[in-house]
Short mmCIF file of C-alpha atoms and ligand atoms in Angstrom, two decimals:
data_model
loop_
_atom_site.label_atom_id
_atom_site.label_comp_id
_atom_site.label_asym_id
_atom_site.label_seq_id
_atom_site.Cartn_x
_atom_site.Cartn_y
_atom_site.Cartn_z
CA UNK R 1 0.00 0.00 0.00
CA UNK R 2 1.39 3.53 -0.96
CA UNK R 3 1.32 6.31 2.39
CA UNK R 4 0.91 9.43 0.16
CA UNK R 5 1.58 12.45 2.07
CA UNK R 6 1.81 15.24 0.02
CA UNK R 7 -0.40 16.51 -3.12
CA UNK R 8 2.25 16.05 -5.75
CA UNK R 9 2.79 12.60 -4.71
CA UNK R 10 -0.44 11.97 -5.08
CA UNK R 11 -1.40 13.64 -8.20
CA UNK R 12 1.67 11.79 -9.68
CA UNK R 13 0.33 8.10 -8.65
CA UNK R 14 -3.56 9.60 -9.61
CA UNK R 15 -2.10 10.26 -13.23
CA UNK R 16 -0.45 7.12 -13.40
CA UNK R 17 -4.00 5.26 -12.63
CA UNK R 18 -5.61 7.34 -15.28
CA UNK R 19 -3.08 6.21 -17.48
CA UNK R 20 -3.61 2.70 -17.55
CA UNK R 21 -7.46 3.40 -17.16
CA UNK R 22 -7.75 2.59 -14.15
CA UNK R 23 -11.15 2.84 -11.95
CA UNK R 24 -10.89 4.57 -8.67
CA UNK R 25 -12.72 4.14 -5.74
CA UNK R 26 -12.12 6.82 -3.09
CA UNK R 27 -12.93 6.53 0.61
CA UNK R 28 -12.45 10.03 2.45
CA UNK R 29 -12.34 9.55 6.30
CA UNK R 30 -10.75 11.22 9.26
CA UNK R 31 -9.09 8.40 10.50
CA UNK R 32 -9.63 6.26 13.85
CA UNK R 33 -10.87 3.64 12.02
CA UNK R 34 -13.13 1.20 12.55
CA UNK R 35 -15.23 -1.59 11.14
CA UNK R 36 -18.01 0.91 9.88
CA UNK R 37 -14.95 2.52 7.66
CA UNK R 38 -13.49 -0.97 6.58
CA UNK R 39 -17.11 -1.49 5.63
CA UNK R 40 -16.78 1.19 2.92
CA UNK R 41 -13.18 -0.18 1.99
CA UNK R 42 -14.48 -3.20 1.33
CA UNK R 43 -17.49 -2.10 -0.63
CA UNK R 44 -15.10 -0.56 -2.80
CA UNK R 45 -12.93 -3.76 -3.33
CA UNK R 46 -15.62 -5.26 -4.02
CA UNK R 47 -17.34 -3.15 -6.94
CA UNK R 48 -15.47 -2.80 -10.26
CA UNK R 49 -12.62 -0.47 -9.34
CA UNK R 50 -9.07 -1.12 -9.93
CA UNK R 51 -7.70 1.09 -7.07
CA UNK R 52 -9.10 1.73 -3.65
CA UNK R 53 -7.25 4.75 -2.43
CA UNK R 54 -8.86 5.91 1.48
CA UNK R 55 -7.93 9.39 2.89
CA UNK R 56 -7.04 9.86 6.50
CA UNK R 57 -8.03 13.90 7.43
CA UNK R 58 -9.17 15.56 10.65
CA UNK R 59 -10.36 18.37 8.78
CA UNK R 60 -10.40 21.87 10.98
CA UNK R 61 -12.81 23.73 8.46
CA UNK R 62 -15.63 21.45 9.44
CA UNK R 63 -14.98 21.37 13.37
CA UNK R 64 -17.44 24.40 15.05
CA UNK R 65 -16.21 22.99 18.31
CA UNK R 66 -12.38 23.75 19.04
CA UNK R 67 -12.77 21.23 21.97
CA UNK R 68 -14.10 18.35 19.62
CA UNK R 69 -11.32 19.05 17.10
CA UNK R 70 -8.33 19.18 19.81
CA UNK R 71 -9.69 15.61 20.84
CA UNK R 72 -10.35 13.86 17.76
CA UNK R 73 -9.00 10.21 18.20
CA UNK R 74 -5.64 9.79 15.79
CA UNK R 75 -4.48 6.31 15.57
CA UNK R 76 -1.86 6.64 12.13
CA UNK R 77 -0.36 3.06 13.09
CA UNK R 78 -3.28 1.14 13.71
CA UNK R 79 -5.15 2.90 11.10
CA UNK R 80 -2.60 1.94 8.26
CA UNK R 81 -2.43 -1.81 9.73
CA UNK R 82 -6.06 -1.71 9.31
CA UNK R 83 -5.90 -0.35 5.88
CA UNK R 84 -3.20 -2.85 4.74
CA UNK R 85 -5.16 -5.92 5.94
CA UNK R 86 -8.10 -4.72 3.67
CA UNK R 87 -5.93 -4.57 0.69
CA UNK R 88 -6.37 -1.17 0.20
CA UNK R 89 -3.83 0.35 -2.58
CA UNK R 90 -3.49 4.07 -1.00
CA UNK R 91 -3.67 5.78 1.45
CA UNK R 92 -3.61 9.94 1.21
CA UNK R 93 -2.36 11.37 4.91
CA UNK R 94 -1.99 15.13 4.57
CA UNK R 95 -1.41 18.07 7.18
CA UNK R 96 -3.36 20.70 7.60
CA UNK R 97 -0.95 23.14 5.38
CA UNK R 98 -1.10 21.09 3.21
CA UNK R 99 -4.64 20.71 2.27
CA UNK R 100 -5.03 24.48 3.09
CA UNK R 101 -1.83 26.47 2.15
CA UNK R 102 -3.14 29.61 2.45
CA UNK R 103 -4.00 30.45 6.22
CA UNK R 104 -4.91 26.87 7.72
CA UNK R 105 -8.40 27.25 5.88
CA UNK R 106 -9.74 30.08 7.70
CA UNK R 107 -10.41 32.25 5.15
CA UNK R 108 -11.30 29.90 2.49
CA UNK R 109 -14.07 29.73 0.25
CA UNK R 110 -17.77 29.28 1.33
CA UNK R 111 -20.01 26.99 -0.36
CA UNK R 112 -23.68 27.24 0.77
CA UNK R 113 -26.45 24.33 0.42
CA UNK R 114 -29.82 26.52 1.16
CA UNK R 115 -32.43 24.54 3.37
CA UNK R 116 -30.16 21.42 3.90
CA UNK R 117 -28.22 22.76 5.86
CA UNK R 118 -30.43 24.86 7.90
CA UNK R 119 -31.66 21.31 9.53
CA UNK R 120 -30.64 18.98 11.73
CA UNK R 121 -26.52 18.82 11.69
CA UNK R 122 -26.71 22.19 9.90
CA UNK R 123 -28.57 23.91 12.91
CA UNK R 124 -26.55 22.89 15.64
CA UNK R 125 -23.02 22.76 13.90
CA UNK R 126 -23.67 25.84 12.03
CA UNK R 127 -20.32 26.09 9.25
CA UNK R 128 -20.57 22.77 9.64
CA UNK R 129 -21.23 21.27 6.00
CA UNK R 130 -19.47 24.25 4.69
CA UNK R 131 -16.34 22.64 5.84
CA UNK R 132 -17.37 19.11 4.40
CA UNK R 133 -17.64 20.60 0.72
CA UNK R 134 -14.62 22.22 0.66
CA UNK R 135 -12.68 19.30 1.75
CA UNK R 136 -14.35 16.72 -0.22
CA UNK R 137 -13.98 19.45 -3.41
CA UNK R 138 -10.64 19.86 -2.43
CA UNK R 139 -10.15 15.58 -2.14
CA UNK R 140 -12.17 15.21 -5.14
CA UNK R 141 -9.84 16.96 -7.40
CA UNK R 142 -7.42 15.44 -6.26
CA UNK R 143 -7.87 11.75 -6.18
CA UNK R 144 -10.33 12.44 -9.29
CA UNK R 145 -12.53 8.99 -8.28
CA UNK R 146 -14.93 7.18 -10.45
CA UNK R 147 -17.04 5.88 -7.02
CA UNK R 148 -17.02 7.58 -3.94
CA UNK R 149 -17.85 5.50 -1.04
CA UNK R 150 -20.09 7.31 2.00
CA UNK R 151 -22.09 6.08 5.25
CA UNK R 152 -25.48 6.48 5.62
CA UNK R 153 -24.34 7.06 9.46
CA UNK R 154 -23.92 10.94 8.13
CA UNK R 155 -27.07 11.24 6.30
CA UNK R 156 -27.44 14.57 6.04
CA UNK R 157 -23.75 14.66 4.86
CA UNK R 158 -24.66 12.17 1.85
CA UNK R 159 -27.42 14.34 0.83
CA UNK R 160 -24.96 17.41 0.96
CA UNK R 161 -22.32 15.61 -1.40
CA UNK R 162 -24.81 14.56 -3.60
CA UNK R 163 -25.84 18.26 -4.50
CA UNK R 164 -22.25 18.84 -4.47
CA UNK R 165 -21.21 16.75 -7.25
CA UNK R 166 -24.83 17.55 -8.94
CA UNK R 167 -24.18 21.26 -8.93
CA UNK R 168 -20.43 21.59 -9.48
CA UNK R 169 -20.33 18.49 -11.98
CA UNK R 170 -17.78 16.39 -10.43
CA UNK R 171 -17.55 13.06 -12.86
CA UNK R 172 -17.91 10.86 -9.82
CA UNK R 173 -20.83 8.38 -8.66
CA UNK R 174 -21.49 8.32 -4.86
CA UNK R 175 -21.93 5.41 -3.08
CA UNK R 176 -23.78 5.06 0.25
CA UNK R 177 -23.19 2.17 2.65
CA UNK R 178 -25.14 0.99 5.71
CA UNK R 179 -24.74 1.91 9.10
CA UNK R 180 -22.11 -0.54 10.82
CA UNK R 181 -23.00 -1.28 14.43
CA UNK R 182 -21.81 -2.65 17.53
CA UNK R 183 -23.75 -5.53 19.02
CA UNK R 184 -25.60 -3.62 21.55
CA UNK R 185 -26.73 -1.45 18.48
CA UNK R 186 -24.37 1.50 19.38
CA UNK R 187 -23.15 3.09 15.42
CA UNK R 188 -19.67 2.68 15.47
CA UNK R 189 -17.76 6.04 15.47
CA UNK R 190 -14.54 7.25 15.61
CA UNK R 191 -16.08 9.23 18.78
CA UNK R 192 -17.17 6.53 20.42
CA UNK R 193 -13.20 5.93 21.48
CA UNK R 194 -14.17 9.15 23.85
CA UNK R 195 -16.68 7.72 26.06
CA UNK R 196 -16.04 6.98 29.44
CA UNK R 197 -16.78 3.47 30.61
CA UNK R 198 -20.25 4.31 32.12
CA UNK R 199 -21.08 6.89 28.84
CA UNK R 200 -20.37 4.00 26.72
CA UNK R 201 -22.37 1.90 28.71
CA UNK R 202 -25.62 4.03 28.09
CA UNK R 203 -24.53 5.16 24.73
CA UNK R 204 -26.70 2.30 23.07
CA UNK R 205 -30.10 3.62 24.34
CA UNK R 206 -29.41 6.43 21.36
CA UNK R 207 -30.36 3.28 19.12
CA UNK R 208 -33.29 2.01 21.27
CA UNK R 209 -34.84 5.44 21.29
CA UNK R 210 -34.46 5.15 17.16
CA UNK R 211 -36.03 1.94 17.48
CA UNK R 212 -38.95 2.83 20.03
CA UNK R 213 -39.79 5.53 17.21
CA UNK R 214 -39.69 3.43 14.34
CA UNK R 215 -42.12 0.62 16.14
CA UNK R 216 -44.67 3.36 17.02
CA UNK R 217 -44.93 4.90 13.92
CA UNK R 218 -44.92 1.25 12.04
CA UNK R 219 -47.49 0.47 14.29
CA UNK R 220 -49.87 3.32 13.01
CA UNK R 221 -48.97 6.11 15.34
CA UNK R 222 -48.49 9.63 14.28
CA UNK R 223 -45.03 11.35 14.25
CA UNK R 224 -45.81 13.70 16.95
CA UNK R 225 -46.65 10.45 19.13
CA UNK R 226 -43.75 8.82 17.89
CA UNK R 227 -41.84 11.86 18.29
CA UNK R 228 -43.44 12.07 22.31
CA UNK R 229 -43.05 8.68 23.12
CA UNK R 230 -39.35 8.60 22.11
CA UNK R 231 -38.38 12.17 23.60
CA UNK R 232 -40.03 10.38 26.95
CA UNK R 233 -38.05 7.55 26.88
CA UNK R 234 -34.63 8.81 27.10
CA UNK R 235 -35.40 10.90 28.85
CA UNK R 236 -35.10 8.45 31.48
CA UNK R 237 -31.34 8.70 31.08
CA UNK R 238 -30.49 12.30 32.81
CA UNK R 239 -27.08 11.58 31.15
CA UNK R 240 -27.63 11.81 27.62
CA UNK R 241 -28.21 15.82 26.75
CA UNK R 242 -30.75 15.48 23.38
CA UNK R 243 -29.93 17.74 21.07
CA UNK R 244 -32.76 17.16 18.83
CA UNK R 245 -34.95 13.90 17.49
CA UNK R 246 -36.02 14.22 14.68
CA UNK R 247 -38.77 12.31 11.49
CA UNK R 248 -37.48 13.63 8.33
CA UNK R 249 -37.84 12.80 4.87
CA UNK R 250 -34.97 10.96 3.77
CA UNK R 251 -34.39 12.70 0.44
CA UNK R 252 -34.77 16.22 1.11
CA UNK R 253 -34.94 16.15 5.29
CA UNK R 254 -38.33 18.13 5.71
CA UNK R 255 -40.12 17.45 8.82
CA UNK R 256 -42.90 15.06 8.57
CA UNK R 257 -46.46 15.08 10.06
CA UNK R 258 -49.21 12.87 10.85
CA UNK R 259 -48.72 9.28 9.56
CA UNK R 260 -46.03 9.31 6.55
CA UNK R 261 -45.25 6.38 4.06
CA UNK R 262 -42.25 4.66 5.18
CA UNK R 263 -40.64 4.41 2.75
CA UNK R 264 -40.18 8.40 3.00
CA UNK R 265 -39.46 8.36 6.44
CA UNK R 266 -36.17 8.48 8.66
CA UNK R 267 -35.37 9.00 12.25
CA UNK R 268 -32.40 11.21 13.19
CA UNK R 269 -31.01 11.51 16.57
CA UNK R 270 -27.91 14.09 17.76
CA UNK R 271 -27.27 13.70 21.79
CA UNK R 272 -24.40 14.57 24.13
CA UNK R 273 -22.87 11.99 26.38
CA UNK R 274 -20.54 13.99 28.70
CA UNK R 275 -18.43 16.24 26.40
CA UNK R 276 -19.19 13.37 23.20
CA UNK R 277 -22.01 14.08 20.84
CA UNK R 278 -22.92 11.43 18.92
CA UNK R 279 -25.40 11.17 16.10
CA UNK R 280 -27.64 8.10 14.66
CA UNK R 281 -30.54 7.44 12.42
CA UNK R 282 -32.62 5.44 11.20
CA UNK R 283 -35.06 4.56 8.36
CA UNK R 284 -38.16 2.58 8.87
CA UNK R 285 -37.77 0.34 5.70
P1 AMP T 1 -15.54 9.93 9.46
O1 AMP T 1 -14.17 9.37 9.63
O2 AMP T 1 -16.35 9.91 10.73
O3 AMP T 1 -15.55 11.27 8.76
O4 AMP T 1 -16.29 8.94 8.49
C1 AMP T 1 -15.80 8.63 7.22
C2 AMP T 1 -16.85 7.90 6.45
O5 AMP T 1 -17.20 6.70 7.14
C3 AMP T 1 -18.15 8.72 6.31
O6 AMP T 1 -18.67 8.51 5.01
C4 AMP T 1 -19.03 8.12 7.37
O7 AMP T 1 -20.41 8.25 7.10
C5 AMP T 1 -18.61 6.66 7.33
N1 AMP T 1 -18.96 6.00 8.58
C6 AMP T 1 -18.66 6.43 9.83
N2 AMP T 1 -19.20 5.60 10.75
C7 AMP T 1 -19.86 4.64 10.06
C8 AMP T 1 -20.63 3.50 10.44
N3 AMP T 1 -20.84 3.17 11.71
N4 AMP T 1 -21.15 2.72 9.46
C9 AMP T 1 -20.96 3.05 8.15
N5 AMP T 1 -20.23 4.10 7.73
C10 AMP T 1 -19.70 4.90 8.67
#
């Protein structure tokens, strides 16, 4: 597996690819990684690319939280055993001048998404998705993939890339992969590494509140019942801070009402255990 560290490098080895017309699948992740990345590895392997080439980036621009940013999990050794075991052919591990020359990205470019990103992640992380299209422009160029490989874990951030590459034309089909889980239902995330023993402990009743809202509206409740009886429940747990709960629709993330078709429908959680916020969702087909 190549380590690519700097741009040049890796426009060199891109142009080689292209040259023998080669298909690229690109995984962009911020490293710490864990079976629900491998998942999108794999996924990538496995469809009709020639190269898989992942990115490891902790990428400041979309960080609102200087606390969150400063404690980001970074595991380089394990995460490029991990990457080697899955066969993967690259791996792109830039610094932070390096991706943004200028002035470490704080006067860069804006890109704006209208309504998505007023919602959900977008409300509370406000800049948040601003931060995500830059970098994944910026990767994009670079690595100039023919798949892209995404998890449905960031839903909102799968809609935002989609409009991304739809608007600005990027030659690139995106890929989105289920939500990897641990076996108490917890979605695996690199943030997860920051609970305490007793956060991670409760951390799975983010999933059972998903599911307690799924079963009630499956079994003919509204979404404001739904909504109710799952706001109720974990509440229970004085630990976990909700940030919001939320029935969307899956393709454009407006709020539901009454009793919606399913296959529209998707539950989105956001919720703070101790300084960790964690976010989950889930759709009802
Ligand atoms: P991150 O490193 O958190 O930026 O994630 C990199 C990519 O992995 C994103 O496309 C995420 O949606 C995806 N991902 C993160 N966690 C999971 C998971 N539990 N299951 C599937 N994909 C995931």
């Amino acid at each position: 597996m190549q380590i690519i560290r700097e741009k040049s490098t890796l426009r060199q080895y891109i142009k080689q690819a292209k040259h023998r017309n080669q298909k690229i699948g690109f995984v962009p992740t911020m490293g710490a990684l864990h079976e629900g990345h491998l998942s999108l590895i794999r996924a990538s392997k496995q469809e009709n690319n020639d190269l898989t080439v992942c990115s490891i980036f902790v990428n400041p621009t979309q960080f609102n939280n200087l606390d969150d940013f400063i404690n980001y999990p970074s595991q380089e050794k394990d995460d490029i055993e991990k990457l080697l075991k899955e066969g993967c052919d690259a791996v792109f591990i830039p610094t932070v001048s390096e991706m943004y020359p200028s002035d470490n990205g704080r006067h860069s470019l804006s890109i704006h998404f209208g309504k998505l990103e007023t919602v959900l992640e977008g409300k509370f992380r406000p800049g948040h998705f601003n931060g995500v299209a830059l970098i994944v422009s910026k990767l994009f160029h670079l690595v100039e993939p023919d798949k892209a490989y995404f998890g449905q874990k960031d839903l909102q951030q799968c809609l935002i890339v989609r409009k991304l590459v739809e608007d600005l034309g990027f030659p690139v089909e995106i890929v989105v992969c289920p939500i990897v889980r641990e076996n108490d239902g917890l979605a695996m995330s690199s943030r997860n590494l920051r609970l305490s023993p007793a956060e991670r402990k409760l951390a799975p009743k983010l999933y059972e509140t998903l599911l307690l809202a799924k079963n009630a509206l499956l079994s003919g409740n509204t979404v404001e019942e739904a909504q109710q009886r799952a706001c109720d429940f974990i509440a229970q747990f004085p630990e976990i801070r909700l940030e919001y709960l939320e029935i969307v629709d899956k393709y454009t993330l407006d709020s539901l009402q009454y009793r919606p078709s399913p296959e529209k429908a998707v539950i989105c959680i956001a919720a703070y255990l101790g300084k960790v916020r964690l976010i989950d969702n889930l759709t009802l087909v």
